[in-house]
Short mmCIF file of C-alpha atoms in Angstrom, two decimals:
data_model
loop_
_atom_site.label_atom_id
_atom_site.label_comp_id
_atom_site.label_asym_id
_atom_site.label_seq_id
_atom_site.Cartn_x
_atom_site.Cartn_y
_atom_site.Cartn_z
CA UNK A 1044 138.17 -99.72 32.84
CA UNK A 1045 139.02 -98.73 29.27
CA UNK A 1046 142.41 -98.17 27.68
CA UNK A 1047 142.41 -94.67 26.18
CA UNK A 1048 145.22 -93.40 23.99
CA UNK A 1049 145.82 -89.64 23.92
CA UNK A 1050 147.38 -87.70 21.06
CA UNK A 1051 147.89 -84.09 19.95
CA UNK A 1052 148.08 -83.32 16.24
CA UNK A 1053 150.39 -80.36 16.91
CA UNK A 1054 152.75 -82.11 19.31
CA UNK A 1055 153.04 -85.42 17.48
CA UNK A 1056 152.31 -87.24 20.74
CA UNK A 1057 150.01 -86.88 23.71
CA UNK A 1058 150.17 -83.82 25.95
CA UNK A 1059 150.12 -83.91 29.74
CA UNK A 1060 146.92 -81.88 30.03
CA UNK A 1061 144.97 -84.69 28.32
CA UNK A 1062 145.69 -87.23 31.04
CA UNK A 1063 143.48 -86.00 33.88
CA UNK A 1064 140.16 -86.38 32.10
CA UNK A 1065 141.13 -89.99 31.28
CA UNK A 1066 142.44 -91.09 34.66
CA UNK A 1067 139.81 -89.15 36.63
CA UNK A 1068 137.25 -91.40 34.97
CA UNK A 1069 139.04 -94.57 36.05
CA UNK A 1070 140.54 -95.35 32.63
CA UNK A 1071 144.12 -96.14 31.67
CA UNK A 1072 145.90 -93.37 29.72
CA UNK A 1073 148.40 -94.36 27.02
CA UNK A 1074 150.59 -91.76 25.28
CA UNK A 1075 150.34 -92.32 21.52
CA UNK A 1076 153.46 -91.09 19.73
CA UNK A 1077 152.42 -92.23 16.24
CA UNK A 1078 148.75 -93.13 15.54
CA UNK A 1079 149.67 -96.20 13.49
CA UNK A 1080 148.20 -99.71 13.51
CA UNK A 1081 150.63 -101.03 16.12
CA UNK A 1082 149.92 -98.31 18.68
CA UNK A 1083 146.17 -98.28 18.03
CA UNK A 1084 145.71 -102.05 18.34
CA UNK A 1085 145.42 -102.23 22.17
CA UNK A 1086 143.22 -99.13 22.52
CA UNK A 1087 139.51 -98.97 23.32
CA UNK A 1088 139.49 -95.25 22.47
CA UNK A 1089 141.82 -92.68 20.91
CA UNK A 1090 141.44 -89.16 22.33
CA UNK A 1091 142.78 -86.53 19.91
CA UNK A 1092 143.12 -82.76 20.26
CA UNK A 1093 144.03 -80.39 17.43
CA UNK A 1094 145.46 -77.21 19.00
CA UNK A 1095 146.16 -75.63 15.61
CA UNK A 1096 143.95 -72.90 14.16
CA UNK A 1097 145.47 -73.31 10.70
CA UNK A 1098 145.77 -76.99 9.78
CA UNK A 1099 145.46 -80.65 10.71
CA UNK A 1100 148.53 -82.56 11.83
CA UNK A 1101 150.49 -84.12 8.96
CA UNK A 1102 151.30 -87.21 11.02
CA UNK A 1103 147.62 -87.76 11.82
CA UNK A 1104 146.69 -87.40 8.15
CA UNK A 1105 149.45 -89.81 7.12
CA UNK A 1106 147.96 -92.45 9.43
CA UNK A 1107 144.29 -91.82 8.64
CA UNK A 1108 143.94 -95.22 6.95
CA UNK A 1109 145.18 -97.01 10.09
CA UNK A 1110 142.87 -94.89 12.25
CA UNK A 1111 139.88 -95.67 10.02
CA UNK A 1112 140.67 -99.40 10.15
CA UNK A 1113 140.94 -99.31 13.95
CA UNK A 1114 137.57 -97.55 14.23
CA UNK A 1115 135.93 -100.04 11.87
CA UNK A 1116 137.32 -102.81 14.07
CA UNK A 1117 135.77 -101.35 17.23
CA UNK A 1118 137.88 -98.44 18.50
CA UNK A 1119 136.27 -95.15 19.54
CA UNK A 1120 137.78 -91.99 18.02
CA UNK A 1121 137.28 -88.81 20.09
CA UNK A 1122 138.38 -85.51 18.50
CA UNK A 1123 138.31 -81.96 19.90
CA UNK A 1124 139.26 -79.61 17.07
CA UNK A 1125 140.15 -75.91 16.71
CA UNK A 1126 140.73 -75.71 12.97
CA UNK A 1127 137.33 -77.16 11.93
CA UNK A 1128 137.77 -76.19 8.25
CA UNK A 1129 137.32 -79.30 6.08
CA UNK A 1130 136.96 -81.45 9.19
CA UNK A 1131 135.30 -84.12 7.05
CA UNK A 1132 138.80 -85.03 5.83
CA UNK A 1133 139.90 -86.22 9.29
CA UNK A 1134 136.77 -88.21 10.18
CA UNK A 1135 136.37 -91.86 9.15
CA UNK A 1136 133.05 -92.22 7.35
CA UNK A 1137 132.41 -88.48 7.56
CA UNK A 1138 133.14 -87.43 4.00
CA UNK A 1139 129.66 -86.00 3.40
CA UNK A 1140 129.44 -83.60 6.33
CA UNK A 1141 129.10 -79.85 5.76
CA UNK A 1142 131.32 -78.02 8.23
CA UNK A 1143 132.02 -74.32 8.76
CA UNK A 1144 134.64 -72.57 10.90
CA UNK A 1145 132.62 -69.75 12.47
CA UNK A 1146 132.79 -67.60 15.62
CA UNK A 1147 129.57 -65.59 15.30
CA UNK A 1148 127.76 -67.68 17.94
CA UNK A 1149 130.70 -69.40 19.57
CA UNK A 1150 129.88 -68.91 23.26
CA UNK A 1151 126.24 -70.06 23.34
CA UNK A 1152 126.41 -73.85 23.49
CA UNK A 1153 123.20 -75.84 24.09
CA UNK A 1154 122.25 -79.48 24.52
CA UNK A 1155 120.92 -80.81 21.21
CA UNK A 1156 117.34 -82.00 20.95
CA UNK A 1157 117.26 -85.77 21.37
CA UNK A 1158 120.73 -86.04 22.93
CA UNK A 1159 120.95 -89.40 24.78
CA UNK A 1160 120.19 -89.25 28.50
CA UNK A 1161 123.49 -91.03 29.13
CA UNK A 1162 125.24 -87.99 27.62
CA UNK A 1163 123.21 -85.42 29.55
CA UNK A 1164 123.49 -87.27 32.88
CA UNK A 1165 126.79 -89.07 33.43
CA UNK A 1166 128.77 -90.32 36.44
CA UNK A 1167 130.54 -86.98 36.89
CA UNK A 1168 127.51 -84.78 36.57
CA UNK A 1169 124.99 -83.18 34.27
CA UNK A 1170 125.49 -81.28 31.03
CA UNK A 1171 123.07 -78.38 30.55
CA UNK A 1172 122.62 -75.43 28.20
CA UNK A 1173 124.67 -73.26 30.55
CA UNK A 1174 127.63 -75.61 31.04
CA UNK A 1175 129.74 -74.15 28.24
CA UNK A 1176 128.18 -70.71 27.92
CA UNK A 1177 130.23 -67.58 28.55
CA UNK A 1178 133.51 -69.09 27.38
CA UNK A 1179 136.09 -67.38 25.22
CA UNK A 1180 135.16 -68.91 21.86
CA UNK A 1181 133.69 -72.06 23.37
CA UNK A 1182 133.34 -73.48 19.86
CA UNK A 1183 135.22 -72.79 16.65
CA UNK A 1184 132.41 -73.61 14.24
CA UNK A 1185 129.72 -76.16 13.49
CA UNK A 1186 128.45 -78.94 11.26
CA UNK A 1187 125.01 -78.57 9.68
CA UNK A 1188 122.51 -80.99 11.18
CA UNK A 1189 121.28 -82.31 7.84
CA UNK A 1190 124.76 -83.34 6.74
CA UNK A 1191 125.52 -85.64 9.69
CA UNK A 1192 126.53 -89.21 8.73
CA UNK A 1193 124.03 -92.11 8.92
CA UNK A 1194 123.23 -93.08 12.51
CA UNK A 1195 124.68 -89.85 13.93
CA UNK A 1196 123.43 -88.28 17.17
CA UNK A 1197 123.73 -84.52 17.67
CA UNK A 1198 124.92 -83.78 21.22
CA UNK A 1199 125.65 -80.03 21.42
CA UNK A 1200 124.63 -77.12 19.18
CA UNK A 1201 124.98 -73.35 18.99
CA UNK A 1202 121.85 -71.30 19.74
CA UNK A 1203 120.71 -72.47 16.30
CA UNK A 1204 119.69 -76.15 16.74
CA UNK A 1205 120.74 -76.89 13.15
CA UNK A 1206 124.35 -75.90 13.87
CA UNK A 1207 125.93 -78.90 15.58
CA UNK A 1208 128.99 -78.36 17.77
CA UNK A 1209 129.43 -81.97 18.94
CA UNK A 1210 128.09 -85.25 17.61
CA UNK A 1211 128.78 -88.97 17.47
CA UNK A 1212 128.14 -91.59 14.81
CA UNK A 1213 128.90 -95.27 14.20
CA UNK A 1214 131.58 -96.52 11.81
CA UNK A 1215 131.70 -100.29 11.43
CA UNK A 1216 132.08 -101.75 14.92
CA UNK A 1217 133.38 -98.47 16.37
CA UNK A 1218 132.29 -94.89 16.86
CA UNK A 1219 133.47 -91.37 16.14
CA UNK A 1220 132.91 -88.36 18.42
CA UNK A 1221 133.77 -84.92 17.03
CA UNK A 1222 133.58 -81.51 18.68
CA UNK A 1223 134.56 -77.98 17.61
CA UNK A 1224 135.23 -77.09 21.26
CA UNK A 1225 139.04 -76.73 21.75
CA UNK A 1226 139.12 -78.81 24.93
CA UNK A 1227 142.92 -78.55 25.15
CA UNK A 1228 142.51 -74.78 25.73
CA UNK A 1229 140.26 -75.27 28.76
CA UNK A 1230 142.10 -78.36 30.02
CA UNK A 1231 145.21 -76.20 30.18
CA UNK A 1232 143.37 -73.84 32.55
CA UNK A 1233 143.58 -70.95 30.09
CA UNK A 1234 140.00 -69.90 30.78
CA UNK A 1235 137.88 -70.47 33.85
CA UNK A 1236 134.60 -70.43 31.89
CA UNK A 1237 134.90 -74.22 31.68
CA UNK A 1238 136.02 -75.74 34.96
CA UNK A 1239 137.95 -78.95 35.49
CA UNK A 1240 134.80 -80.58 36.83
CA UNK A 1241 132.89 -79.63 33.69
CA UNK A 1242 135.66 -81.05 31.51
CA UNK A 1243 135.53 -84.33 33.44
CA UNK A 1244 131.75 -84.37 33.06
CA UNK A 1245 131.93 -83.80 29.31
CA UNK A 1246 134.64 -86.40 28.77
CA UNK A 1247 133.11 -89.05 31.02
CA UNK A 1248 129.66 -88.58 29.48
CA UNK A 1249 131.15 -88.93 26.00
CA UNK A 1250 132.87 -92.14 27.12
CA UNK A 1251 129.59 -93.39 28.56
CA UNK A 1252 127.61 -93.04 25.35
CA UNK A 1253 130.41 -94.61 23.34
CA UNK A 1254 130.73 -97.57 25.69
CA UNK A 1255 126.96 -97.99 25.78
CA UNK A 1256 126.78 -98.62 22.01
CA UNK A 1257 129.73 -101.00 22.07
CA UNK A 1258 127.85 -104.11 23.09
CA UNK A 1259 127.99 -107.51 21.50
CA UNK A 1260 128.93 -107.26 17.83
CA UNK A 1261 126.44 -109.01 15.54
CA UNK A 1262 127.24 -110.05 11.96
CA UNK A 1263 124.84 -108.45 9.49
CA UNK A 1264 124.52 -108.01 5.74
CA UNK A 1265 126.07 -104.54 6.28
CA UNK A 1266 128.98 -105.91 8.28
CA UNK A 1267 129.54 -106.13 12.06
CA UNK A 1268 127.07 -103.97 14.02
CA UNK A 1269 126.67 -103.54 17.82
CA UNK A 1270 123.44 -105.17 18.97
CA UNK A 1271 122.17 -101.85 20.37
CA UNK A 1272 122.01 -100.41 16.85
CA UNK A 1273 119.97 -103.20 15.29
CA UNK A 1274 116.40 -102.52 14.22
CA UNK A 1275 113.43 -104.36 12.76
CA UNK A 1276 114.14 -105.20 9.13
CA UNK A 1277 117.93 -105.42 9.51
CA UNK A 1278 119.30 -108.45 7.65
CA UNK A 1279 121.27 -110.66 10.04
CA UNK A 1280 123.66 -113.44 9.03
CA UNK A 1281 122.36 -116.82 10.18
CA UNK A 1282 124.30 -120.02 10.79
CA UNK A 1283 122.36 -122.09 8.26
CA UNK A 1284 123.52 -119.70 5.52
CA UNK A 1285 122.34 -116.38 4.12
CA UNK A 1286 120.55 -113.66 6.07
CA UNK A 1287 117.16 -113.19 7.73
CA UNK A 1288 115.38 -109.91 8.62
CA UNK A 1289 114.68 -109.06 12.24
CA UNK A 1290 110.93 -109.21 12.92
CA UNK A 1291 110.98 -107.93 16.51
CA UNK A 1292 113.65 -106.62 18.89
CA UNK A 1293 113.36 -105.55 22.51
CA UNK A 1294 115.79 -104.68 25.30
CA UNK A 1295 115.43 -104.80 29.07
CA UNK A 1296 117.82 -103.22 31.55
CA UNK A 1297 118.53 -104.49 35.06
CA UNK A 1298 120.13 -101.98 37.43
CA UNK A 1299 122.31 -102.58 40.46
CA UNK A 1300 119.40 -102.66 42.92
CA UNK A 1301 117.51 -105.21 40.84
CA UNK A 1302 120.59 -107.40 40.42
CA UNK A 1303 121.22 -107.42 44.17
CA UNK A 1304 117.64 -108.48 44.82
CA UNK A 1305 117.58 -110.95 41.93
CA UNK A 1306 121.11 -112.30 41.48
CA UNK A 1307 119.79 -114.79 38.94
CA UNK A 1308 119.65 -111.81 36.57
CA UNK A 1309 123.44 -111.44 36.54
CA UNK A 1310 124.98 -112.33 33.19
CA UNK A 1311 127.39 -115.07 32.25
CA UNK A 1312 130.68 -113.72 30.96
CA UNK A 1313 132.31 -115.80 28.22
CA UNK A 1314 135.81 -114.42 28.04
CA UNK A 1315 137.61 -113.97 24.73
CA UNK A 1316 138.76 -117.32 23.34
CA UNK A 1317 137.14 -119.41 26.09
CA UNK A 1318 135.10 -121.53 23.66
CA UNK A 1319 138.08 -122.43 21.49
CA UNK A 1320 139.07 -121.40 17.99
CA UNK A 1321 139.77 -117.88 19.28
CA UNK A 1322 136.09 -117.35 20.13
CA UNK A 1323 134.45 -115.28 21.23
CA UNK A 1324 136.60 -112.53 19.71
CA UNK A 1325 135.93 -110.31 22.74
CA UNK A 1326 134.28 -111.02 26.09
CA UNK A 1327 130.62 -111.83 25.50
CA UNK A 1328 127.91 -111.28 28.14
CA UNK A 1329 124.70 -113.31 27.87
CA UNK A 1330 121.88 -114.25 30.21
CA UNK A 1331 122.23 -117.50 32.13
CA UNK A 1332 119.73 -119.42 30.03
CA UNK A 1333 120.89 -118.02 26.70
CA UNK A 1334 122.17 -120.88 24.56
CA UNK A 1335 125.36 -121.10 22.52
CA UNK A 1336 125.81 -123.47 19.59
CA UNK A 1337 128.60 -126.01 20.04
CA UNK A 1338 130.50 -127.91 17.35
CA UNK A 1339 131.84 -131.00 19.01
CA UNK A 1340 132.75 -134.66 18.57
CA UNK A 1341 131.48 -135.19 22.10
CA UNK A 1342 128.09 -133.83 21.01
CA UNK A 1343 128.17 -136.20 18.03
CA UNK A 1344 128.78 -139.17 20.31
CA UNK A 1345 126.17 -138.10 22.85
CA UNK A 1346 123.43 -136.63 20.64
CA UNK A 1347 124.06 -137.94 17.13
CA UNK A 1348 124.85 -134.42 15.83
CA UNK A 1349 127.96 -132.26 16.27
CA UNK A 1350 125.84 -129.13 16.78
CA UNK A 1351 123.72 -128.55 19.87
CA UNK A 1352 122.50 -125.53 21.83
CA UNK A 1353 123.87 -125.38 25.38
CA UNK A 1354 122.76 -122.90 28.07
CA UNK A 1355 125.48 -120.44 29.08
CA UNK A 1356 125.05 -121.23 32.78
CA UNK A 1357 125.92 -124.87 32.04
CA UNK A 1358 129.14 -123.70 30.37
CA UNK A 1359 130.36 -122.01 33.56
CA UNK A 1360 132.08 -125.25 34.54
CA UNK A 1361 134.60 -124.48 31.80
CA UNK A 1362 137.63 -122.20 32.31
CA UNK A 1363 137.06 -118.56 31.39
CA UNK A 1364 133.26 -118.73 31.65
CA UNK A 1365 131.55 -117.51 34.82
CA UNK A 1366 128.62 -115.61 36.28
CA UNK A 1367 129.93 -112.05 36.53
CA UNK A 1368 129.15 -110.81 40.04
CA UNK A 1369 130.85 -107.48 39.42
CA UNK A 1370 128.41 -106.26 36.77
CA UNK A 1371 126.35 -103.41 38.25
CA UNK A 1372 123.97 -102.96 35.33
CA UNK A 1373 123.14 -105.12 32.34
CA UNK A 1374 120.94 -104.67 29.30
CA UNK A 1375 119.58 -107.78 27.61
CA UNK A 1376 118.49 -107.75 23.96
CA UNK A 1377 115.84 -110.09 22.58
CA UNK A 1378 115.97 -110.59 18.79
CA UNK A 1379 113.23 -112.50 17.01
CA UNK A 1380 113.03 -113.83 13.45
CA UNK A 1381 110.35 -115.73 11.54
CA UNK A 1382 111.96 -118.83 12.96
CA UNK A 1383 114.48 -119.64 15.65
CA UNK A 1384 117.96 -118.89 14.30
CA UNK A 1385 121.60 -119.16 15.25
CA UNK A 1386 123.41 -115.87 14.63
CA UNK A 1387 126.98 -114.61 15.13
CA UNK A 1388 127.75 -112.65 18.30
CA UNK A 1389 131.41 -111.65 18.65
CA UNK A 1390 132.04 -114.21 15.90
CA UNK A 1391 130.43 -116.93 18.01
CA UNK A 1392 127.27 -118.93 17.14
CA UNK A 1393 124.53 -117.86 19.53
CA UNK A 1394 120.76 -118.32 19.48
CA UNK A 1395 118.07 -115.75 18.73
CA UNK A 1396 114.99 -115.50 20.94
CA UNK A 1397 113.31 -118.90 21.29
CA UNK A 1398 109.55 -118.72 21.66
CA UNK A 1399 109.23 -121.69 23.98
CA UNK A 1400 107.24 -121.07 27.19
CA UNK A 1401 110.29 -120.95 29.47
CA UNK A 1402 112.20 -118.57 27.20
CA UNK A 1403 109.24 -116.20 26.94
CA UNK A 1404 109.24 -115.80 30.72
CA UNK A 1405 112.32 -113.60 30.26
CA UNK A 1406 110.25 -111.11 28.24
CA UNK A 1407 108.58 -108.43 30.43
CA UNK A 1408 104.73 -108.36 30.38
CA UNK A 1409 104.39 -105.20 28.28
CA UNK A 1410 106.80 -106.53 25.68
CA UNK A 1411 105.10 -109.92 25.80
CA UNK A 1412 101.81 -108.22 24.96
CA UNK A 1413 103.42 -106.54 21.95
CA UNK A 1414 104.91 -109.85 20.87
CA UNK A 1415 101.53 -111.55 21.10
CA UNK A 1416 99.95 -108.86 18.97
CA UNK A 1417 102.57 -109.34 16.29
CA UNK A 1418 102.60 -113.14 16.50
CA UNK A 1419 99.22 -114.30 17.90
CA UNK A 1420 100.01 -117.93 17.04
CA UNK A 1421 102.23 -118.27 20.13
CA UNK A 1422 99.03 -118.24 22.24
CA UNK A 1423 97.51 -121.21 20.42
CA UNK A 1424 96.92 -124.27 22.61
CA UNK A 1425 98.72 -126.54 20.17
CA UNK A 1426 101.60 -124.11 19.52
CA UNK A 1427 104.99 -125.77 19.67
CA UNK A 1428 108.23 -123.86 19.19
CA UNK A 1429 110.80 -125.43 16.86
CA UNK A 1430 114.48 -125.02 17.68
CA UNK A 1431 117.21 -124.10 15.17
CA UNK A 1432 119.34 -126.95 16.48
CA UNK A 1433 119.09 -129.71 19.05
CA UNK A 1434 118.49 -128.51 22.63
CA UNK A 1435 119.48 -131.39 24.92
CA UNK A 1436 117.81 -131.79 28.33
CA UNK A 1437 119.48 -129.93 31.17
CA UNK A 1438 121.03 -133.07 32.67
CA UNK A 1439 122.49 -134.04 29.29
CA UNK A 1440 123.91 -130.53 28.83
CA UNK A 1441 125.65 -130.81 32.20
CA UNK A 1442 127.09 -134.19 31.25
CA UNK A 1443 128.24 -132.83 27.89
CA UNK A 1444 130.16 -130.00 29.58
CA UNK A 1445 131.65 -132.38 32.15
CA UNK A 1446 133.02 -134.62 29.39
CA UNK A 1447 134.62 -131.65 27.65
CA UNK A 1448 136.14 -130.49 30.93
CA UNK A 1449 137.50 -133.96 31.67
CA UNK A 1450 139.06 -134.27 28.22
CA UNK A 1451 140.24 -130.63 28.14
CA UNK A 1452 138.68 -130.19 24.69
CA UNK A 1453 137.37 -126.91 23.27
CA UNK A 1454 133.72 -126.89 22.23
CA UNK A 1455 134.50 -124.85 19.09
CA UNK A 1456 137.89 -126.38 18.25
CA UNK A 1457 138.39 -125.44 14.60
CA UNK A 1458 135.52 -123.08 13.97
CA UNK A 1459 135.59 -120.29 11.39
CA UNK A 1460 132.60 -118.02 10.72
CA UNK A 1461 130.37 -119.55 8.07
CA UNK A 1462 127.32 -121.80 7.67
CA UNK A 1463 127.01 -124.70 10.08
CA UNK A 1464 125.90 -128.09 8.84
CA UNK A 1465 122.76 -127.94 10.98
CA UNK A 1466 120.49 -130.87 10.06
CA UNK A 1467 117.58 -129.77 7.87
CA UNK A 1468 115.11 -131.49 10.16
CA UNK A 1469 116.17 -129.14 12.94
CA UNK A 1470 116.68 -125.92 11.02
CA UNK A 1471 113.71 -125.58 8.71
CA UNK A 1472 110.74 -125.59 11.10
CA UNK A 1473 109.17 -122.13 11.53
CA UNK A 1474 109.53 -120.97 15.12
CA UNK A 1475 106.21 -119.13 15.17
CA UNK A 1476 103.81 -121.82 14.03
#
């Protein structure tokens, strides 16, 4: 369940007709009276309508800096706009878009080529070329395809595929969705061309694609980026200092049926702050055998180093860390570098893919074949993976966690993001030799 604020530029607060599409999708609706930092702080998304055909709301414009900051920090901004003219001025990170208020093709709305399947097929139904056709000015203009911001996805167009009616794009750790369809008009039942069910479908599908890209936030040379948006070549901040480029990345999704048959595939949820030092910053989901780096006096006494990699499933003995039985679908991401690394996920030190034989069992056969083509050395008889930090035996990991639990000590007590003092003998060996 997400917390969604709703706001109308004309009314200076939310309007009642915005509530249904939020609550009908199982989310919590919060009336935003001023879109300032204080009111935006608890929101997962801000849903804005602009009912005016002549301007943008002065209050919204006065708080654009706070809105941009909230989006950069992870909030989703959803805007349905009538005015359209100079819309780039109301969109964080959208200053370069080319937008035109235009009604010449306003009632022929089509699904854009390459629109994500999670937008086309959502929990409340399917969006097709005919869903918004036949309306009274279904759209009030368009943005030219070539002017969309970096990372943008076109979702809806006019009959001309280069004229984009709705699109989404990433900004920092958050996302922006913008549409020239005046949803407030149809939500208010002013025109039956778009039914309530179709509105719920549109809104829920938009929420789906925004939530999908808001996975674990990874620290990169370009700032915090959701793991789903990472690609080969992206420079990722590593715990031993500096950055390293991704050499290979792969994701695998387990649906509800698979998780029921194979409960061992359910993720471990590390709730915000459970590791100490305010970390992770938000709830972090990882596979059971995924290892987290600890910084601990107990580790120093037990292993001769304060830093060790501990499997998430071993950490479930600690408060706020548990196997999440309620997750119905999970997507795991495997990130590989030239060597095993510790990277930052939700501000927390977490390992990259380790190419040891047990870890590679988590990689599906087809992906394993690709990995072997890229890095044939992992098939060598004498190949030995080298870890970025000490990986204690399973029994020792269990004992380590038990000591922390007994002493009620956090395993990241005073941590702040930055290089760890990982011993050179553990951090410099290439993982793919």
